[in-house]
Structure formats: structure tokens, C-alpha cells
Coordinates of C-alpha atoms in Angstrom, one line a residue:
X1 CA -1.4 7.5 48.6
X2 CA -4.5 7.6 46.9
X3 CA -4.3 11.0 46.2
X4 CA -1.3 10.5 44.3
X5 CA -2.5 7.4 42.7
X6 CA -5.5 9.8 41.2
X7 CA -2.7 12.1 40.4
X8 CA -1.0 9.4 38.4
X9 CA -3.9 8.5 36.4
X10 CA -5.1 11.5 35.5
X11 CA -1.8 13.0 34.0
X12 CA -1.6 9.3 32.1
X13 CA -5.5 10.0 30.9
X14 CA -4.1 13.8 29.9
X15 CA -1.2 12.7 28.0
X16 CA -2.8 10.0 26.3
X17 CA -5.5 12.9 25.4
X18 CA -2.8 15.0 24.0
X19 CA -1.2 12.5 21.8
X20 CA -4.6 11.3 19.5
X21 CA -4.8 11.2 16.1
X22 CA -7.3 13.8 14.7
X23 CA -11.1 12.9 14.2
X24 CA -11.8 10.9 10.9
X25 CA -13.7 13.7 8.4
X26 CA -17.0 14.0 7.8
X27 CA -19.0 13.2 4.7
X28 CA -18.9 15.5 2.5
X29 CA -22.1 18.1 2.6
X30 CA -21.9 20.1 -0.4
X31 CA -20.9 20.0 -3.8
X32 CA -16.8 21.2 -3.9
X33 CA -14.8 22.6 -6.8
X34 CA -10.9 22.9 -7.1
X35 CA -9.9 25.1 -9.6
X36 CA -7.0 26.6 -11.1
X37 CA -4.2 23.7 -10.0
X38 CA -2.6 21.5 -12.3
X39 CA -4.5 18.5 -12.6
X40 CA -2.3 15.0 -12.6
X41 CA -4.9 12.6 -13.6
X42 CA -2.7 9.8 -13.1
X43 CA -3.8 8.7 -16.7
X44 CA -0.8 10.3 -18.2
X45 CA -3.0 13.6 -18.9
X46 CA -1.5 16.8 -17.0
X47 CA -4.1 19.9 -17.3
X48 CA -2.1 22.9 -16.4
X49 CA -4.9 25.2 -15.3
X50 CA -7.9 22.8 -14.6
X51 CA -10.9 22.2 -12.5
X52 CA -12.4 19.0 -10.4
X53 CA -15.7 19.2 -9.1
X54 CA -17.4 16.1 -7.0
X55 CA -20.2 15.7 -5.0
X56 CA -21.0 12.8 -2.3
X57 CA -17.7 11.8 -2.7
X58 CA -17.7 11.3 -6.4
X59 CA -16.1 13.3 -8.8
X60 CA -18.4 14.7 -11.1
X61 CA -15.8 16.9 -13.5
X62 CA -12.8 17.1 -14.7
X63 CA -11.2 19.5 -17.7
X64 CA -9.8 22.7 -18.2
X65 CA -10.5 25.8 -16.1
X66 CA -11.0 28.1 -19.0
X67 CA -13.9 26.5 -20.0
X68 CA -16.3 25.8 -17.4
X69 CA -18.2 28.1 -15.5
X70 CA -19.4 27.6 -12.1
X71 CA -22.1 28.5 -9.8
X72 CA -20.6 30.2 -6.8
X73 CA -23.8 29.3 -5.0
X74 CA -23.8 25.9 -5.4
X75 CA -20.4 24.8 -5.0
X76 CA -18.0 25.4 -2.6
X77 CA -15.5 26.7 -4.3
X78 CA -11.3 25.8 -3.5
X79 CA -8.7 28.1 -5.4
X80 CA -5.8 26.1 -5.7
X81 CA -3.8 28.0 -8.5
X82 CA -0.3 27.1 -8.7
X83 CA -0.6 23.8 -7.0
X84 CA -0.8 20.2 -8.2
X85 CA -3.7 17.8 -7.6
X86 CA -3.2 14.1 -7.8
X87 CA -5.3 11.3 -7.4
X88 CA -5.0 9.5 -3.5
X89 CA -1.5 7.6 -3.8
X90 CA -1.7 3.9 -3.0
X91 CA 0.7 1.9 -0.7
X92 CA 0.6 -2.3 -1.8
X93 CA 1.5 -4.8 0.2
X94 CA 2.3 -2.8 3.8
X95 CA 2.0 -3.4 7.3
X96 CA 0.4 0.1 8.2
X97 CA -2.2 -0.4 10.6
X98 CA -1.1 -3.4 11.9
X99 CA 2.4 -3.2 13.5
X100 CA 3.3 0.0 15.2
X101 CA 6.6 -0.6 17.1
X102 CA 8.2 -3.7 16.7
X103 CA 9.6 -4.6 19.9
X104 CA 6.4 -4.2 21.9
X105 CA 4.6 -7.1 20.9
X106 CA 1.3 -6.0 21.6
X107 CA 1.3 -3.3 18.9
X108 CA 2.3 -6.4 16.8
X109 CA -0.9 -7.7 15.4
X110 CA 0.8 -8.9 11.6
X111 CA 0.9 -12.6 11.8
X112 CA -0.7 -15.9 13.3
X113 CA 1.2 -19.1 14.1
X114 CA 0.9 -21.8 11.9
X115 CA 2.0 -22.3 8.5
X116 CA -1.2 -22.5 6.2
X117 CA -3.5 -20.1 7.5
X118 CA -5.4 -19.2 4.2
X119 CA -8.5 -18.2 7.0
X120 CA -6.8 -15.0 8.5
X121 CA -7.7 -11.9 7.7
X122 CA -5.8 -8.7 7.9
X123 CA -8.9 -6.4 7.7
X124 CA -10.1 -7.2 11.6
X125 CA -6.3 -6.2 12.8
X126 CA -6.3 -3.1 10.9
X127 CA -6.1 -0.1 13.6
X128 CA -7.4 3.1 12.5
X129 CA -6.0 5.1 15.7
X130 CA -2.5 4.0 14.8
X131 CA -0.1 6.7 15.0
X132 CA 1.8 5.7 11.8
X133 CA -1.4 6.5 9.4
X134 CA -1.7 10.2 9.6
X135 CA 2.3 10.7 8.6
X136 CA 1.9 8.9 5.4
X137 CA -1.4 10.8 4.3
X138 CA 0.8 13.7 5.1
X139 CA 2.7 12.7 2.1
X140 CA -0.4 11.8 0.1
X141 CA -0.8 7.9 0.7
X142 CA -5.0 7.8 1.1
X143 CA -5.6 4.2 0.4
X144 CA -3.2 1.5 1.9
X145 CA -3.3 -2.9 1.5
X146 CA -2.7 -4.3 4.9
X147 CA -1.1 -7.5 4.2
X148 CA -0.4 -10.6 6.4
X149 CA 2.7 -12.2 7.3
X150 CA 4.3 -15.8 8.5
X151 CA 3.7 -19.1 7.5
X152 CA 3.7 -20.5 4.2
X153 CA 0.1 -19.1 3.6
X154 CA -0.2 -16.2 5.4
X155 CA -4.0 -15.3 5.0
X156 CA -6.0 -12.8 2.9
X157 CA -5.0 -8.7 2.5
X158 CA -7.8 -6.0 2.7
X159 CA -7.5 -2.8 1.1
X160 CA -7.9 0.3 3.2
X161 CA -8.8 3.9 3.5
X162 CA -6.4 6.2 5.4
X163 CA -9.3 7.7 7.3
X164 CA -11.9 6.1 9.5
X165 CA -13.2 5.1 13.0
X166 CA -12.9 1.4 12.9
X167 CA -11.9 -1.3 10.1
X168 CA -15.4 -1.4 8.8
X169 CA -15.5 2.6 8.6
X170 CA -12.1 2.3 6.5
X171 CA -12.4 -0.6 4.1
X172 CA -12.2 0.0 0.7
X173 CA -11.9 -4.0 -0.7
X174 CA -12.6 -6.8 1.8
X175 CA -10.4 -9.9 1.2
X176 CA -8.5 -8.9 -1.8
X177 CA -5.9 -11.6 -1.8
X178 CA -4.2 -14.5 -0.7
X179 CA -0.4 -14.2 0.0
X180 CA 1.6 -17.1 -0.5
X181 CA 5.5 -17.0 0.7
X182 CA 7.1 -19.3 -2.0
X183 CA 9.5 -21.8 -0.8
X184 CA 12.5 -21.0 -3.0
X185 CA 15.5 -23.3 -3.9
X186 CA 17.6 -21.1 -1.3
X187 CA 16.9 -18.9 2.0
X188 CA 18.5 -15.4 3.2
X189 CA 19.9 -15.0 6.5
X190 CA 20.7 -12.0 8.1
X191 CA 22.9 -12.3 11.2
X192 CA 23.1 -9.2 13.5
X193 CA 26.0 -9.8 16.1
X194 CA 28.3 -9.6 12.1
X195 CA 26.0 -7.5 10.4
X196 CA 26.5 -9.7 7.4
X197 CA 24.2 -11.7 5.1
X198 CA 24.1 -15.3 3.6
X199 CA 22.5 -17.5 1.2
X200 CA 21.7 -21.1 2.0
X201 CA 19.8 -24.3 1.0
X202 CA 16.3 -24.7 1.6
X203 CA 16.3 -28.2 2.9
X204 CA 12.5 -28.0 3.7
X205 CA 11.3 -26.9 -0.4
X206 CA 10.0 -29.7 -1.2
X207 CA 8.5 -31.0 1.6
X208 CA 6.7 -27.2 1.6
X209 CA 5.8 -28.2 -2.1
X210 CA 4.1 -31.4 -1.5
X211 CA 1.7 -29.5 1.1
X212 CA 1.1 -26.5 -1.0
X213 CA 0.0 -28.9 -4.1
X214 CA -1.8 -30.9 -1.6
X215 CA -3.8 -28.0 0.0
X216 CA -4.1 -25.8 -4.1
X217 CA -6.0 -29.2 -5.4
X218 CA -7.6 -30.0 -2.2
X219 CA -9.1 -26.4 -2.3
X220 CA -9.9 -26.3 -6.1
X221 CA -11.8 -29.1 -5.5
X222 CA -13.9 -27.9 -2.6
X223 CA -14.5 -24.6 -4.9
X224 CA -15.8 -26.6 -7.6
X225 CA -18.3 -28.7 -5.4
X226 CA -22.2 -28.0 -5.9
X227 CA -23.7 -27.6 -3.3
X228 CA -21.5 -25.8 -1.3
X229 CA -19.9 -28.6 1.3
X230 CA -21.3 -29.0 5.1
X231 CA -20.0 -28.2 7.1
X232 CA -17.7 -25.4 5.6
X233 CA -14.3 -25.3 5.5
X234 CA -12.9 -22.3 6.7
X235 CA -9.3 -22.8 5.4
X236 CA -10.5 -23.8 1.7
X237 CA -13.5 -21.4 1.6
X238 CA -11.2 -18.5 2.3
X239 CA -9.3 -20.1 -1.2
X240 CA -12.3 -20.1 -3.1
X241 CA -12.2 -16.8 -4.7
X242 CA -8.4 -17.6 -6.0
X243 CA -10.2 -20.1 -8.4
X244 CA -13.1 -17.8 -10.0
X245 CA -11.1 -14.6 -10.4
X246 CA -12.1 -12.6 -7.9
X247 CA -8.9 -12.7 -5.4
X248 CA -5.4 -12.3 -6.4
X249 CA -2.4 -14.6 -5.4
X250 CA 0.0 -12.8 -4.0
X251 CA 3.6 -14.5 -4.5
X252 CA 6.2 -12.8 -2.2
X253 CA 9.4 -14.5 -4.5
X254 CA 12.7 -12.3 -5.2
X255 CA 14.7 -14.2 -7.2
X256 CA 13.9 -14.8 -10.9
X257 CA 13.4 -18.9 -11.0
X258 CA 11.7 -18.6 -8.0
X259 CA 9.5 -16.7 -9.9
X260 CA 8.7 -18.8 -12.9
X261 CA 8.1 -21.4 -11.0
X262 CA 5.8 -19.9 -8.5
X263 CA 4.0 -18.5 -11.5
X264 CA 3.6 -22.0 -13.1
X265 CA 2.8 -23.6 -10.0
X266 CA -0.1 -21.1 -9.5
X267 CA -1.6 -21.5 -13.2
X268 CA -1.3 -25.5 -12.9
X269 CA -3.3 -25.2 -9.9
X270 CA -5.9 -23.1 -11.6
X271 CA -5.3 -19.6 -9.9
X272 CA -6.1 -17.1 -13.0
X273 CA -4.6 -13.9 -11.1
X274 CA -0.9 -14.1 -9.6
X275 CA 0.8 -10.9 -8.6
X276 CA 4.7 -11.4 -7.9
X277 CA 5.8 -9.2 -4.6
X278 CA 8.9 -8.2 -4.0
X279 CA 10.6 -9.2 -7.7
X280 CA 14.4 -8.3 -6.9
X281 CA 15.5 -10.1 -9.9
X282 CA 12.4 -9.6 -11.7
X283 CA 14.2 -8.1 -15.1
X284 CA 16.0 -11.7 -15.7
X285 CA 12.3 -12.7 -16.3
X286 CA 10.8 -9.7 -17.5
X287 CA 9.4 -11.8 -20.9
X288 CA 8.0 -14.8 -19.2
X289 CA 6.3 -12.2 -16.6
X290 CA 5.1 -10.2 -19.8
X291 CA 4.0 -13.5 -21.6
X292 CA 2.0 -14.8 -18.7
X293 CA 0.3 -11.4 -17.7
X294 CA 1.8 -11.4 -14.1
X295 CA 2.2 -7.8 -12.5
X296 CA 5.2 -7.2 -10.2
X297 CA 5.0 -5.1 -7.0
X298 CA 8.2 -4.3 -6.8
X299 CA 9.7 -3.5 -2.7
X300 CA 12.3 -0.8 -1.8
X301 CA 14.1 0.7 -4.7
X302 CA 16.0 2.5 -2.3
X303 CA 18.6 -0.5 -1.2
X304 CA 21.9 -1.9 -2.3
X305 CA 21.8 -4.8 -5.3
X306 CA 21.5 -8.4 -3.7
X307 CA 24.5 -9.3 -5.8
X308 CA 28.4 -8.2 -5.6
X309 CA 28.3 -8.2 -9.6
X310 CA 25.4 -5.9 -10.1
X311 CA 25.5 -2.3 -10.8
X312 CA 25.3 -0.4 -7.9
X313 CA 22.0 1.3 -9.1
X314 CA 20.0 -1.4 -10.3
X315 CA 17.2 -1.2 -8.0
X316 CA 16.7 2.4 -9.2
X317 CA 16.3 1.2 -12.8
X318 CA 14.2 -1.9 -12.3
X319 CA 11.2 0.0 -13.1
X320 CA 11.9 1.1 -16.1
X321 CA 13.3 -2.2 -17.2
X322 CA 10.2 -3.8 -16.6
X323 CA 8.1 -0.9 -18.0
X324 CA 10.5 -1.5 -21.1
X325 CA 9.4 -5.3 -21.0
X326 CA 5.5 -4.6 -21.5
X327 CA 5.2 -5.7 -17.7
X328 CA 2.7 -3.6 -15.2
X329 CA 4.5 -2.7 -12.3
X330 CA 3.6 -1.2 -8.9
X331 CA 5.7 0.1 -6.1
X332 CA 5.5 -0.8 -2.4
X333 CA 7.5 -0.3 0.7
X334 CA 7.0 -4.0 1.8
X335 CA 7.5 -4.2 5.5
X336 CA 9.2 -1.2 6.3
X337 CA 6.0 0.6 7.9
X338 CA 7.3 3.7 9.2
X339 CA 9.1 4.1 5.7
X340 CA 5.9 4.0 4.1
X341 CA 5.4 7.9 3.7
X342 CA 8.3 7.5 1.3
X343 CA 6.3 5.7 -1.0
X344 CA 6.1 9.0 -3.1
X345 CA 10.3 9.0 -3.7
X346 CA 10.4 6.1 -4.8
X347 CA 8.3 7.3 -8.2
X348 CA 10.6 9.8 -8.0
X349 CA 14.0 7.9 -7.9
X350 CA 12.2 5.8 -11.1
X351 CA 11.3 8.3 -13.2
X352 CA 15.1 9.8 -13.0
X353 CA 16.3 6.2 -13.6
X354 CA 14.9 5.0 -16.6
X355 CA 11.1 5.2 -16.6
X356 CA 10.0 6.7 -19.3
X357 CA 8.6 10.2 -17.9
X358 CA 7.2 11.7 -14.7
X359 CA 3.4 10.6 -15.2
X360 CA 4.3 7.0 -16.0
X361 CA 6.2 7.5 -12.7
X362 CA 3.1 8.4 -11.2
X363 CA 1.0 5.6 -12.4
X364 CA 3.3 3.2 -10.4
X365 CA 2.0 4.5 -7.2
X366 CA -1.5 5.4 -8.5
X367 CA -3.5 4.0 -12.1
X368 CA -1.0 0.6 -12.1
X369 CA -1.2 -0.1 -8.5
X370 CA -5.2 0.4 -8.8
X371 CA -5.4 -2.1 -11.4
X372 CA -3.3 -4.7 -10.2
X373 CA -5.0 -5.0 -6.7
X374 CA -8.6 -4.7 -8.4
X375 CA -10.0 -1.1 -7.3
X376 CA -9.4 0.6 -10.4
X377 CA -12.9 1.2 -11.2
X378 CA -12.8 3.2 -8.0
X379 CA -10.1 5.0 -7.4
X380 CA -6.4 5.0 -9.1
X381 CA -7.2 8.2 -11.7
X382 CA -9.4 11.2 -11.9
X383 CA -12.3 10.7 -14.1
X384 CA -15.9 11.1 -13.9
X385 CA -17.8 8.6 -11.8
X386 CA -14.7 7.2 -10.0
X387 CA -14.3 8.3 -6.0
X388 CA -13.5 11.5 -4.9
X389 CA -10.0 10.7 -3.3
X390 CA -7.5 13.7 -4.3
X391 CA -4.4 15.1 -3.1
X392 CA -3.6 18.7 -2.9
X393 CA 0.5 19.4 -3.1
X394 CA 1.8 22.8 -3.3
X395 CA 4.5 21.2 -5.5
X396 CA 5.6 17.7 -7.4
X397 CA 4.4 15.0 -5.4
X398 CA 7.5 12.8 -6.1
X399 CA 10.1 15.5 -5.1
X400 CA 10.9 15.3 -1.4
X401 CA 11.9 19.1 -1.1
X402 CA 8.0 20.4 -3.2
X403 CA 5.7 17.6 -1.6
X404 CA 3.7 19.6 0.8
X405 CA 0.4 18.0 0.9
X406 CA -2.2 20.9 1.5
X407 CA -5.8 19.6 1.2
X408 CA -6.7 15.6 1.1
X409 CA -9.8 14.3 0.4
X410 CA -11.0 10.7 0.7
X411 CA -14.2 9.9 -1.0
X412 CA -15.1 13.8 -1.0
X413 CA -14.4 14.0 3.0
X414 CA -11.8 16.8 3.7
X415 CA -9.5 15.1 6.4
X416 CA -6.9 16.7 8.9
X417 CA -3.6 16.5 7.7
X418 CA -2.4 16.4 11.7
X419 CA -0.1 14.2 12.9
X420 CA 2.7 13.3 15.5
X421 CA 5.5 14.4 13.3
X422 CA 4.1 18.1 13.0
X423 CA 3.2 17.8 16.6
X424 CA 6.7 16.8 17.4
X425 CA 8.1 19.4 15.0
X426 CA 5.8 22.3 16.3
X427 CA 6.7 21.6 20.1
X428 CA 10.4 21.6 19.7
X429 CA 10.5 24.5 17.0
X430 CA 8.6 26.1 20.2
X431 CA 11.7 25.1 22.5
X432 CA 14.4 25.8 20.3
X433 CA 13.3 28.5 18.9
X434 CA 13.5 30.4 22.5
X435 CA 15.9 32.9 23.5

């Protein structure tokens, strides 16, 4: 019996070792130059035959390769002729790193019990060993925003790199904003037995609003009290950044009326930075959003419209509609963590359905998102002085046929692009390739 148990434990350990993700990248050891590729800077500029140099994780130069001479003794020169170079893509409002298998409770750490949880932090739940992380990295997503779920006030999100030994290594920006599920007039329900969606009146709306108003009023008074109150109120302390502009208030709202009311609530509560999440009817409130300088992080575009009388391609056209109205737009996959790897193809869809050009669509998963999240001074574009978070693709990264990521750098570190999908592909290619 002892021998059998030892054998089982050995096999389990071996299987676990074989299934491990690749080790995080080592710090950049010498200056690197990518030479000859088509550079998409994320600012709208495209450099057909460009160069980009970076050292110690910071971009040193970007420009036309014909105008520069590089000392090959100084630089590790990588020939990327015929390839395309992009800023690392950014996935906002994501559950990547917080949820692995929905049906296995031990792998889900995206929500806490309770209604008002501003002190909950997604940061410390971020799992760098998630099998999902390498799969999104392989499509060019090098930065993700880990968001909390549940309750009315869910907690704070943090912005993470898709590489690191632990959350301390991976974090780019801690506690960037607080998440609010707006109590709308109507609640959407889905019946899994009939597979039909229904909408019913939210009977608890008034009660929830009164609770929210009281909480925000008390938190604002707490933040304005000097010296800081003692003992520390953890909930109100977590909300302090909302009122001094160092944190965003991310509001999940889809219906136009809910979007307008949520923004008015935030402004009245003294919150200067509001971001709408989801925004399925944002087109009906576009002028209001523009007037109040409120950006939108749209949910997955690859879906059907919510109303029977809406055009079937309305979700595809939504980014273009908002862009033309002057609203700052970013794209996300929201709670669909496994599908997050398809984020670049949302931008590709937007480019084909109304966004002015492909470089503007690229901004919706790079520069625009970086600006919305407050990290545009560090990432989002390929410019001198910014972090060397870079993707090299065989072709157009927004096209699923040519999005073949061959190299990726996070803060100058060249990351390993192995993942579970590749391992399974190679395994079964060998199996079915045998005669």
C-alpha cells in the first residue's frame, strides 16, 4: 500500500511539474535594438522601416531605421524586417488572474461576501501562476486590470503585468480605482432552463441608492477631515483617492438612463474621475458623456444587441459611434476571462465597422485604455522615456489570421511565449500526425 501511495504521489508531482507555466523573464541585461519592422507607435503614427531601442526597461529611441547607425558591440540587434511592432496591449476590467475554472470554487477569488466592500483589494488575489495569463500574452496582451466583482461597491482594482513571480512583481499600478455596480431601474435575469433573458423592475433600487449616498457622503467627510481620524476606518480610507482625483470610480452601467444617473451621482458626491464600464446603450448618452468628459470601457463587441428592434451590427458599430461623438473609448472582454485573448480582434472588428482607421482602433486597446486607467505616462504608446513593453507580431495584430506574436517584452524583459494552448497543440499534433 505504501509503495502504491508513493507511486501515485510521484506521478502527481511529475504531472504538476510538466504543466507549470514558464518562469518569469529575467531583467534586461544589455541594450536591445529592434530593427527593420513596421512600428505602430499607438499615437496614430506608422513607421514602415523603423527602429526601436531600449535599455533597462525604458525606450531610448524610436524612428526611421535609415537615419540611425547602431553599434552592434553595444546593442543586441534583433532583425524584425517584415514584422510589425506594437505597444503591449492592455486588457481593462478583467478577471484574468482572479478566476481559473468557474465550476471549481477554490480557483475563484473575484468577490467577497457583503454589499459595500470598498476595502477589498483585487491586487492581493492576483494569481501569477494562472494558466490563462500566458494564453493572453501570446496574443499581445501584456497588461491587465484585475477587477473585483460582487455587491454594490465591489472593491478596488489594480493594473498588472502578465509576467511575474507574484503580485508584488507583477503590479504596475496599485488600487487604481473603486468599482460600483450601479443600481439601475431594471435588472436583467437569465433562465438557464429555458435559455431566455428577461428584464424586471429593480425593487431594491431606492434603498440601495440611499445607502450609497450615505456611504459616499461619510467617506467624503472622512477624507476632508484633518488630521486623519483615528482609529482608521478601512472602508472610508479605501475611498479617499476618489475625492482627491488619484483614483477612478468605475461604474458598471449599460442602460442610457442608468449611465446618466450614475455620472450625475458621482459628480454630486464630489468624485472627479468617472469611467463607465459596459455601456451597451452608451450611444444614446454619447453627447452627455462627451459634455462631462466621461470615458467608456465597452464590453465585448462580439454579441447580439439587447433589444429586438436594434440593428444586429450595433455592438460592432458602437466604438465608431462613440469615437465620432468625441468620447474616449477603450475595449474589454469584461468577465469573460478565457476569451480575453481575443481582445485585439475586438479592435479589428471596430476598425471594420465605423472606426476611422486601424490605428485609431489600435488606440482603443493601447493608448486610449492607458489614458483611461491613468498609466499613459508609462505605457500605451512607443515613445522615448516610456516602459519598453512591446509586442512583435508576424502580421497585423488586429487580424486573427496574421496575429502571430513572435516576441514580447515587458519592461524590457523578453518573456517566454509558451502556454497551455501551444503545449496541447504540439502534443496532439504529434499524436494525429503519426501514421
